[in-house]
GROMACS .gro file of C-alpha atoms in nm:
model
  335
    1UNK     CA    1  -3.288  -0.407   4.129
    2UNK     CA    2  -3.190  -0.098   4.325
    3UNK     CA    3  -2.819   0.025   4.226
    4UNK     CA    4  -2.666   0.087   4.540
    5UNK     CA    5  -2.264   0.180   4.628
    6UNK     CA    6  -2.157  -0.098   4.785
    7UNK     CA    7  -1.829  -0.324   4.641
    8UNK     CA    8  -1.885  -0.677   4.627
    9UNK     CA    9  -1.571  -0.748   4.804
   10UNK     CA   10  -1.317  -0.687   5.060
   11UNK     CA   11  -0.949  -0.795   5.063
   12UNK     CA   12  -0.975  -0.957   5.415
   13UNK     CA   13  -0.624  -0.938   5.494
   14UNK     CA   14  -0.720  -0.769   5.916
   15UNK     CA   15  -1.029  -0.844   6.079
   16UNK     CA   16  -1.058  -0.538   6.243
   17UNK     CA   17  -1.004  -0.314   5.948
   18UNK     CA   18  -1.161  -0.521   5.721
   19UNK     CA   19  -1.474  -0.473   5.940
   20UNK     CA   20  -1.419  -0.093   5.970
   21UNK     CA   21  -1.371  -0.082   5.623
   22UNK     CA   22  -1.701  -0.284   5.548
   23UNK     CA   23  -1.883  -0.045   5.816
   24UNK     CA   24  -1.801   0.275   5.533
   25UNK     CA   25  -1.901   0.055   5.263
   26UNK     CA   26  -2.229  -0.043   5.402
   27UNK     CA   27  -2.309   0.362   5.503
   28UNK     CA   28  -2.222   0.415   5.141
   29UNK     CA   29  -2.540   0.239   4.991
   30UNK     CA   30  -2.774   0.460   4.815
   31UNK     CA   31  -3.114   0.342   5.051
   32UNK     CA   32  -2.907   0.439   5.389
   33UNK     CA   33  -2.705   0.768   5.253
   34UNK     CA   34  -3.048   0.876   5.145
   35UNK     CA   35  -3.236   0.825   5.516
   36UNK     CA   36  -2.879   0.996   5.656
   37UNK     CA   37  -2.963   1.283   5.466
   38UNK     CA   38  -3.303   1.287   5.477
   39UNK     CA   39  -3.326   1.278   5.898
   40UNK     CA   40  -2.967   1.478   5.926
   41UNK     CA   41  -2.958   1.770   5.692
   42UNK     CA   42  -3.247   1.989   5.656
   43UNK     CA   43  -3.277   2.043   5.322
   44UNK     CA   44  -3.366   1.706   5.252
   45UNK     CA   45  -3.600   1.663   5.551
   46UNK     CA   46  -3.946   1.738   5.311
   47UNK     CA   47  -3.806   1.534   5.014
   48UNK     CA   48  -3.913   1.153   4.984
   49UNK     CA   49  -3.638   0.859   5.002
   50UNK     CA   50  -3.671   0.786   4.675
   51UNK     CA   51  -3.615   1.104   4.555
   52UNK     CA   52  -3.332   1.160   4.748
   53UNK     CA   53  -3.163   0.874   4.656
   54UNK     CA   54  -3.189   0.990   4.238
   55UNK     CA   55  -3.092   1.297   4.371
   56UNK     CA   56  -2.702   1.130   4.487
   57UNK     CA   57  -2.423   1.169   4.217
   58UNK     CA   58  -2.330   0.880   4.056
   59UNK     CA   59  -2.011   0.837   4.224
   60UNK     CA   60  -1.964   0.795   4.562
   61UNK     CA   61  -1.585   0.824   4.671
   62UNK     CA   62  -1.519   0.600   4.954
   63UNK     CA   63  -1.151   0.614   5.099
   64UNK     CA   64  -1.008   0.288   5.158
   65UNK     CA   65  -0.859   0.002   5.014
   66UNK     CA   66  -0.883  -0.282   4.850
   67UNK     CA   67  -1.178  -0.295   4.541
   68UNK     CA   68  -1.159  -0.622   4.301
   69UNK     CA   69  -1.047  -0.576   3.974
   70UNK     CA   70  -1.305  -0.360   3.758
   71UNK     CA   71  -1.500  -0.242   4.053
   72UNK     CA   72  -1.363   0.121   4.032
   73UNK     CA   73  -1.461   0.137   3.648
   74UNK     CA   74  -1.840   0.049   3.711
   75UNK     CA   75  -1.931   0.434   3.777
   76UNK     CA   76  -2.020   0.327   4.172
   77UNK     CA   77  -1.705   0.355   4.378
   78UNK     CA   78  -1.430   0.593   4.302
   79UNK     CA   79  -1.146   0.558   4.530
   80UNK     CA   80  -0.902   0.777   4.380
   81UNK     CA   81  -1.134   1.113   4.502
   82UNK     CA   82  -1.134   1.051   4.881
   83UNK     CA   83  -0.766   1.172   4.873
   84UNK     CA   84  -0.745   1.541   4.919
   85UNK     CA   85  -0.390   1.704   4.897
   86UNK     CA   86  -0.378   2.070   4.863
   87UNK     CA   87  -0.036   2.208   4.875
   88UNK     CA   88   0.125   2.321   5.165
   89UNK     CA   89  -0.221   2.244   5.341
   90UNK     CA   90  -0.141   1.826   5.378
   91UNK     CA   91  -0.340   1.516   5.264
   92UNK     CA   92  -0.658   1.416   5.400
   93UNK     CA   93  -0.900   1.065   5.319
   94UNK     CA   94  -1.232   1.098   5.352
   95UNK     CA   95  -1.474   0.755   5.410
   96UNK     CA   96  -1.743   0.910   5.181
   97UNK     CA   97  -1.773   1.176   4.997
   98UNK     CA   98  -2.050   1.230   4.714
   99UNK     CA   99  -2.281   1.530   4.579
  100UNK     CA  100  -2.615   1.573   4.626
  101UNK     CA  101  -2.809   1.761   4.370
  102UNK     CA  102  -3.144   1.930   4.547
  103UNK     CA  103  -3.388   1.955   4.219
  104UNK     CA  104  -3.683   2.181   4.373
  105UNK     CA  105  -3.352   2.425   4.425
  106UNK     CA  106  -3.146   2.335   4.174
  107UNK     CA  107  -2.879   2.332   4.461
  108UNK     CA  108  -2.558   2.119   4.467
  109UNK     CA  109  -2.410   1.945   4.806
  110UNK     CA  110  -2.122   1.823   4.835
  111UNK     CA  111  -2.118   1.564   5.159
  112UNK     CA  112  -1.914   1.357   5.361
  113UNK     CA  113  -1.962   1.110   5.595
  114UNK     CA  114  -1.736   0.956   5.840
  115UNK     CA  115  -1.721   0.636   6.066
  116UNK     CA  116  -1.593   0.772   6.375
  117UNK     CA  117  -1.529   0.507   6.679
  118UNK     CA  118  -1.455   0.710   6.946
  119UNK     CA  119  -1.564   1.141   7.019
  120UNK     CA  120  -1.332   1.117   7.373
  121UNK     CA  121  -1.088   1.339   7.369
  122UNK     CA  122  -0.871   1.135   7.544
  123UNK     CA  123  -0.886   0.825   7.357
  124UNK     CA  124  -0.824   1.085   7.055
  125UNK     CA  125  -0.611   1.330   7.152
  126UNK     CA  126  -0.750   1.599   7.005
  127UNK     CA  127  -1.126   1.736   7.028
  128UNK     CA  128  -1.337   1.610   6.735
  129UNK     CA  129  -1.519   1.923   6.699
  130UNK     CA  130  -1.197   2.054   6.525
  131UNK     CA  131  -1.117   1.789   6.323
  132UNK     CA  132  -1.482   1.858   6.184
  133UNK     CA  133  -1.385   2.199   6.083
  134UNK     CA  134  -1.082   2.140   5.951
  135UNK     CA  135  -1.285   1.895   5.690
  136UNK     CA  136  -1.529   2.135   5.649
  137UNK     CA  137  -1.300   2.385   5.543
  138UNK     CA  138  -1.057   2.185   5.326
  139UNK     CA  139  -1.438   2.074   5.162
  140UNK     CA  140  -1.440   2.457   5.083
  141UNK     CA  141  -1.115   2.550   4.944
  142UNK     CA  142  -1.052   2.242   4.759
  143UNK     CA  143  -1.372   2.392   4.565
  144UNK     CA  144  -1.090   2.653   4.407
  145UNK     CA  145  -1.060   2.564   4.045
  146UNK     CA  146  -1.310   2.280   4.015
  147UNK     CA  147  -1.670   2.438   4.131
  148UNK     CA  148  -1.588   2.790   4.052
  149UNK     CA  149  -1.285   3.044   3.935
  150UNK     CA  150  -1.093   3.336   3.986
  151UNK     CA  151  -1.284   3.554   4.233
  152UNK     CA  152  -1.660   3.382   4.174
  153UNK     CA  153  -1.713   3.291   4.545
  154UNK     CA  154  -2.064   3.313   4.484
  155UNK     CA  155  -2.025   2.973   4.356
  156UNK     CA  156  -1.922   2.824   4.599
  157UNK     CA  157  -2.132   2.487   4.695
  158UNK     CA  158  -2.277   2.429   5.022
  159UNK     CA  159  -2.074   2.184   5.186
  160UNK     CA  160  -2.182   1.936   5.460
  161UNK     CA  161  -1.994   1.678   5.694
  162UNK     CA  162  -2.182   1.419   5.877
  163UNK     CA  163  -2.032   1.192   6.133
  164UNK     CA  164  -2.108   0.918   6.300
  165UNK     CA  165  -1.999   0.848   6.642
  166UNK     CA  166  -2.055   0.500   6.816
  167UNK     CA  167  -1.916   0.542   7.123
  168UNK     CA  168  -2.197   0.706   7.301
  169UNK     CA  169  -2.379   0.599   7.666
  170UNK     CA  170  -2.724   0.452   7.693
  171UNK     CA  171  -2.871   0.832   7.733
  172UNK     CA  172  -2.634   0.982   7.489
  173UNK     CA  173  -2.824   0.935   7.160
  174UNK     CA  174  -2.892   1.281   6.955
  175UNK     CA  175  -2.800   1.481   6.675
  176UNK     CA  176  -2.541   1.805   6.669
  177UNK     CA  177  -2.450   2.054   6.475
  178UNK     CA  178  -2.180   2.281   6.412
  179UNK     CA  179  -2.278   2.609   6.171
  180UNK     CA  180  -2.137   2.889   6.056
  181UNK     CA  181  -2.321   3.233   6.224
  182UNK     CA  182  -2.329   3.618   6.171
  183UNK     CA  183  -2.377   3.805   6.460
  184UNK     CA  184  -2.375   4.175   6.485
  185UNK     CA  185  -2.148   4.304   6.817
  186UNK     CA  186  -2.190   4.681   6.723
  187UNK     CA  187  -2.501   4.895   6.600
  188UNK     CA  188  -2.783   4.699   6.393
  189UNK     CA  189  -2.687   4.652   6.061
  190UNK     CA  190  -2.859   4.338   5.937
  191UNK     CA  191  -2.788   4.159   5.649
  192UNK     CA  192  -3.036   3.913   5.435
  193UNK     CA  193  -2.762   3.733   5.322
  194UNK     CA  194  -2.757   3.350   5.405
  195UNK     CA  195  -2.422   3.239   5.472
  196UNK     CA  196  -2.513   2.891   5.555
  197UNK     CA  197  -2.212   2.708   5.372
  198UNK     CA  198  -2.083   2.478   5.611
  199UNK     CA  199  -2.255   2.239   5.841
  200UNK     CA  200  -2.070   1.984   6.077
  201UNK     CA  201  -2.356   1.737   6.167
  202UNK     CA  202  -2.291   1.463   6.419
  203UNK     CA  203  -2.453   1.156   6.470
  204UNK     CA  204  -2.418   0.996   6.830
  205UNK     CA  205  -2.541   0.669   6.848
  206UNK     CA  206  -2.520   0.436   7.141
  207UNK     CA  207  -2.242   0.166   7.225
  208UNK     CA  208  -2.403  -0.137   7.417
  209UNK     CA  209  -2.672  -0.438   7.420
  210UNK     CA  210  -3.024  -0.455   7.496
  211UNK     CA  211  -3.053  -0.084   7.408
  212UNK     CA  212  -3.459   0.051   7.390
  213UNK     CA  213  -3.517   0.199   7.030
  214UNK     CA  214  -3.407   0.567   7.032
  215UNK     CA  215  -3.693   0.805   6.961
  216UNK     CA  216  -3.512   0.925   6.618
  217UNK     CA  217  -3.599   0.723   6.346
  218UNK     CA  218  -3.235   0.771   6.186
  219UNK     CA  219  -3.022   0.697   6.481
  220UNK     CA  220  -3.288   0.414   6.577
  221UNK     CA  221  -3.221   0.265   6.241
  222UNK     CA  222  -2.815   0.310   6.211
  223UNK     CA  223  -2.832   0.153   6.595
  224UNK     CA  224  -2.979  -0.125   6.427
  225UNK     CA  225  -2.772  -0.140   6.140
  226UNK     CA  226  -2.441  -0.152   6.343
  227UNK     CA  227  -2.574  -0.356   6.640
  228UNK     CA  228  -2.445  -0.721   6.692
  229UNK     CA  229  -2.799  -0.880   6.588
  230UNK     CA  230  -2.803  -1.155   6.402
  231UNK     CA  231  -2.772  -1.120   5.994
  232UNK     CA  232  -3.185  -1.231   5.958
  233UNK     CA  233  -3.303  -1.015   6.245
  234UNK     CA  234  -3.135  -0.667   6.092
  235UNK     CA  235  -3.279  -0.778   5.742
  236UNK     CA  236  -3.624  -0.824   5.899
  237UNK     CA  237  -3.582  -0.464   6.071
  238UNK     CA  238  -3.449  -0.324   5.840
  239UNK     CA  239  -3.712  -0.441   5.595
  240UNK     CA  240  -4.003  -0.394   5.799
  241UNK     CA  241  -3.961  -0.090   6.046
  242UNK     CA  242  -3.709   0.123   5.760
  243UNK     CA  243  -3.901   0.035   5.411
  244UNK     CA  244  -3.512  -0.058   5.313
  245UNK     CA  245  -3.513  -0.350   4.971
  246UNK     CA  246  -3.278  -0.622   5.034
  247UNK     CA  247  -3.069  -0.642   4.705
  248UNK     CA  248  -2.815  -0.856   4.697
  249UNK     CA  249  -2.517  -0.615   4.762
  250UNK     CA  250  -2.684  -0.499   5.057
  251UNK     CA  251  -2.769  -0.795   5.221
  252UNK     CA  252  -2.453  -0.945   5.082
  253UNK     CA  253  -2.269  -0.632   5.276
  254UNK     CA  254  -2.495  -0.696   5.564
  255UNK     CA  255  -2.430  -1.037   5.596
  256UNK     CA  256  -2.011  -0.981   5.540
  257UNK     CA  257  -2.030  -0.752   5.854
  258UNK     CA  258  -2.247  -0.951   6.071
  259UNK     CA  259  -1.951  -1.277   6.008
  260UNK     CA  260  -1.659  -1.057   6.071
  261UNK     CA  261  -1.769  -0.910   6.376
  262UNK     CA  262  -1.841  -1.308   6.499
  263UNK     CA  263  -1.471  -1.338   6.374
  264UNK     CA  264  -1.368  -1.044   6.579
  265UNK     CA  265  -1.545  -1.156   6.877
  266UNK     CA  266  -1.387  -1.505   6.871
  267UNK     CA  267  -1.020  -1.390   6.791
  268UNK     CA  268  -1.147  -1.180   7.127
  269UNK     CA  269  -1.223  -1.500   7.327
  270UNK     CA  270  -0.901  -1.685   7.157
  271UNK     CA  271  -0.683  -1.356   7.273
  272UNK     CA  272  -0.834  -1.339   7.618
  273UNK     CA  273  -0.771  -1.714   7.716
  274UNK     CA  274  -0.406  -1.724   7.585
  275UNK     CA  275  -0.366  -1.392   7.815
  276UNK     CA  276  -0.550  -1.533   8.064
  277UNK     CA  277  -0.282  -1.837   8.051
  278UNK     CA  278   0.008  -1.652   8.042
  279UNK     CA  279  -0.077  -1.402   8.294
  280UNK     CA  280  -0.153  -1.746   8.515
  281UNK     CA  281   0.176  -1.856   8.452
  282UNK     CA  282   0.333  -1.510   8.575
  283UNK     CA  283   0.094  -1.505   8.871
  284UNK     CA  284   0.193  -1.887   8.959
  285UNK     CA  285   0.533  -1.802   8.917
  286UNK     CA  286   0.525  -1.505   9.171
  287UNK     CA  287   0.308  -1.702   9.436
  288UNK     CA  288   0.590  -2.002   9.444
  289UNK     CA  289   0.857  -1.720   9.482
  290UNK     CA  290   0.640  -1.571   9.773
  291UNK     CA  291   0.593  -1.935   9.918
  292UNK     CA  292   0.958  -2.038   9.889
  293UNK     CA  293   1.068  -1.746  10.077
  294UNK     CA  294   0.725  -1.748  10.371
  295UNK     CA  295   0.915  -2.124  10.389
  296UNK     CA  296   1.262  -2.035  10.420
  297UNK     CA  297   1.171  -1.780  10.705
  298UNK     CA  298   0.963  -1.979  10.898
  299UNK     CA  299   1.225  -2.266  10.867
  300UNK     CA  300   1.464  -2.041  10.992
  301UNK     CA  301   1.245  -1.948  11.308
  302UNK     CA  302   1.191  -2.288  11.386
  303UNK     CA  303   1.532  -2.373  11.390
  304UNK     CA  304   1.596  -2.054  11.631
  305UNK     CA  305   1.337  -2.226  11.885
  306UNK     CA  306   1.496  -2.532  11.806
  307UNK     CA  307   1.812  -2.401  11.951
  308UNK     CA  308   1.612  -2.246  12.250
  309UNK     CA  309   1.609  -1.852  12.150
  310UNK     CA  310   1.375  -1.660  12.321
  311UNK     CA  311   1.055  -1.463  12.104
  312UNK     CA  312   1.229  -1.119  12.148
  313UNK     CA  313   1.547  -1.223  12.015
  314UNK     CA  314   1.405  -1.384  11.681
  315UNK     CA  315   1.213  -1.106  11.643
  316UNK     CA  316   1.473  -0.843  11.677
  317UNK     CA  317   1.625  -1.046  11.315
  318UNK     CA  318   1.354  -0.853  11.146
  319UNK     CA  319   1.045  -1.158  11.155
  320UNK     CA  320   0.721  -1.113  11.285
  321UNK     CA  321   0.508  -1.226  11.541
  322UNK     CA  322   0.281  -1.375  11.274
  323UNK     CA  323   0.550  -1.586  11.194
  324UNK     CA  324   0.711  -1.658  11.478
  325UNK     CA  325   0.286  -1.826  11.582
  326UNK     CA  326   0.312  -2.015  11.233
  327UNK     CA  327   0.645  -2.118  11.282
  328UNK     CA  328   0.555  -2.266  11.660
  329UNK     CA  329   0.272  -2.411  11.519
  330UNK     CA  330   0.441  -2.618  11.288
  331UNK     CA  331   0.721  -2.693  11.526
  332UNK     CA  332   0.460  -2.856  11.776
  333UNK     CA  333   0.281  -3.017  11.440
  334UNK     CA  334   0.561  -3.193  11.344
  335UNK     CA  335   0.699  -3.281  11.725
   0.00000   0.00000   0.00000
């Protein structure tokens, strides 16, 4: 059996974070952080899957809560890592973070990967294209004193930050980056140098149903892997189209996510009647109000014809015309 990264369980104490939660767990498997990589960062792009995948460190840091008992000591999930607190800088989680070892290069990565929801701005109050630096460079200097010392900034490890954003339109499917450039503004000194130590990558795949298979084989397959299909049909995909092995922790992930979002979706339906009820109740509430008083007025204009008053003066108390026809019509109905 293929190891992969995923826990066995989830404390499902919140459907909704338990699901988010079980969407970083599922990206953390060794057979899809190995296509991420693979499609997403170019130094993996010639290398096979397999390789890739024996190419991943053997812990893969995911940053959330809860593991069962043990999990954290079986050399696949190591919680503790995703926290990053540099002093006087703040703390940070990361979903994933792992290394990457390139062998033909003898290069190490060291990569995260975030779950994002939502890239709008004004859902998150803040543009995401700075929150992707900001990780980026906290990947950097928390490097200080663990990949290299004192003034050795030549060994300093490429660092790369991939994110996945699932929020995007029917058309809005594609792959970004975010890099790190020298550009000369006076005379033409050129440097050889390669100072490309930081890449922000992000992932935009498409929100929606009935959505046509996007021409890149990596978002096509994370569309599939996240869509609301049913637990066989993303197995069969999955199997067939992506050359993916169902072991048992990741179909046993697969199917976890495919029944929560089924739970989501019915607490959903169960949320929308009872606010469909009481927002009935308030509406039925309001219309008897308005009805009580339309009655009361035209009650009161009957009784005015009643006593013979002319249309002018009941109209110069502040009621209509419109009422003043209803009211005559139901003075004659009931005559």
């Amino acid at each position: 059996m293929i190891d992969t990264n995923l826990a066995q369980a989830i404390e499902a104490a919140n459907a909704s974070s338990t699901y988010d939660t079980n969407i970083k767990f599922l990206l953390a498997d060794k057979q899809i952080l190995a296509r991420i990589l693979k499609y997403a960062v170019q130094e993996f792009k010639d290398m096979a899957v397999g390789d890739i995948m024996n190419s991943i460190g053997s812990h893969i840091d995911i940053g959330t809560h809860p593991l069962d008992a043990g999990l954290s000591n079986m050399g696949r999930v190591n919680v503790d890592n995703t926290e990053d607190n540099i002093p006087g800088e703040g703390k940070i989680f990361f979903d994933i973070r792992f290394t990457a070892y390139h062998k033909e290069t003898e290069m190490k990565f060291l990569i995260n990967i975030e779950a994002q929801k939502s890239s709008d701005p004004g859902k998150l109050g803040y543009h995401l294209e700075n929150r992707i630096i900001f990780y980026l460079a906290r990947m950097i200097s928390a490097q200080k004193q663990t990949e290299f010392y004192h003034s050795d900034y030549d060994n300093l490890k490429k660092v790369r930050s991939i994110w996945i954003c699932m929020d995007n339109s029917e058309e809005g499917d594609s792959i970004e980056e975010i890099i790190l450039s020298r550009n000369c503004v006076f005379g033409n000194k050129m440097n050889p140098y390669n100072i490309d130590l930081i890449r922000g990558i992000v992932i935009n795949v498409r929100s929606g149903k009935n959505l046509g298979d996007s021409q890149n084989i990596l978002i096509s397959m994370l569309e599939k892997l996240l869509s609301q299909a049913s637990i066989d049909e993303k197995k069969r995909i999955l199997t067939e189209k992506y050359g993916m092995i169902m072991t048992a922790e990741l179909e046993g992930r697969i199917q976890t996510m495919c029944n929560l979002s089924e739970n989501i979706k019915a607490i959903g339906i169960e949320e929308g009647i009872e606010q469909g009820i009481e927002q009935g109740i308030e509406q039925g509430i309001e219309q008897g109000i308005e009805q009580g008083i339309k009655k009361e007025r035209l009650d009161a204009i009957a009784r005015m014809i009643r006593a013979g008053a002319m249309k002018e003066q009941i109209i110069s108390f502040g009621y209509t015309e419109q009422e003043l026809a209803e009211a005559e019509n139901i003075s004659c109905a009931n005559a």
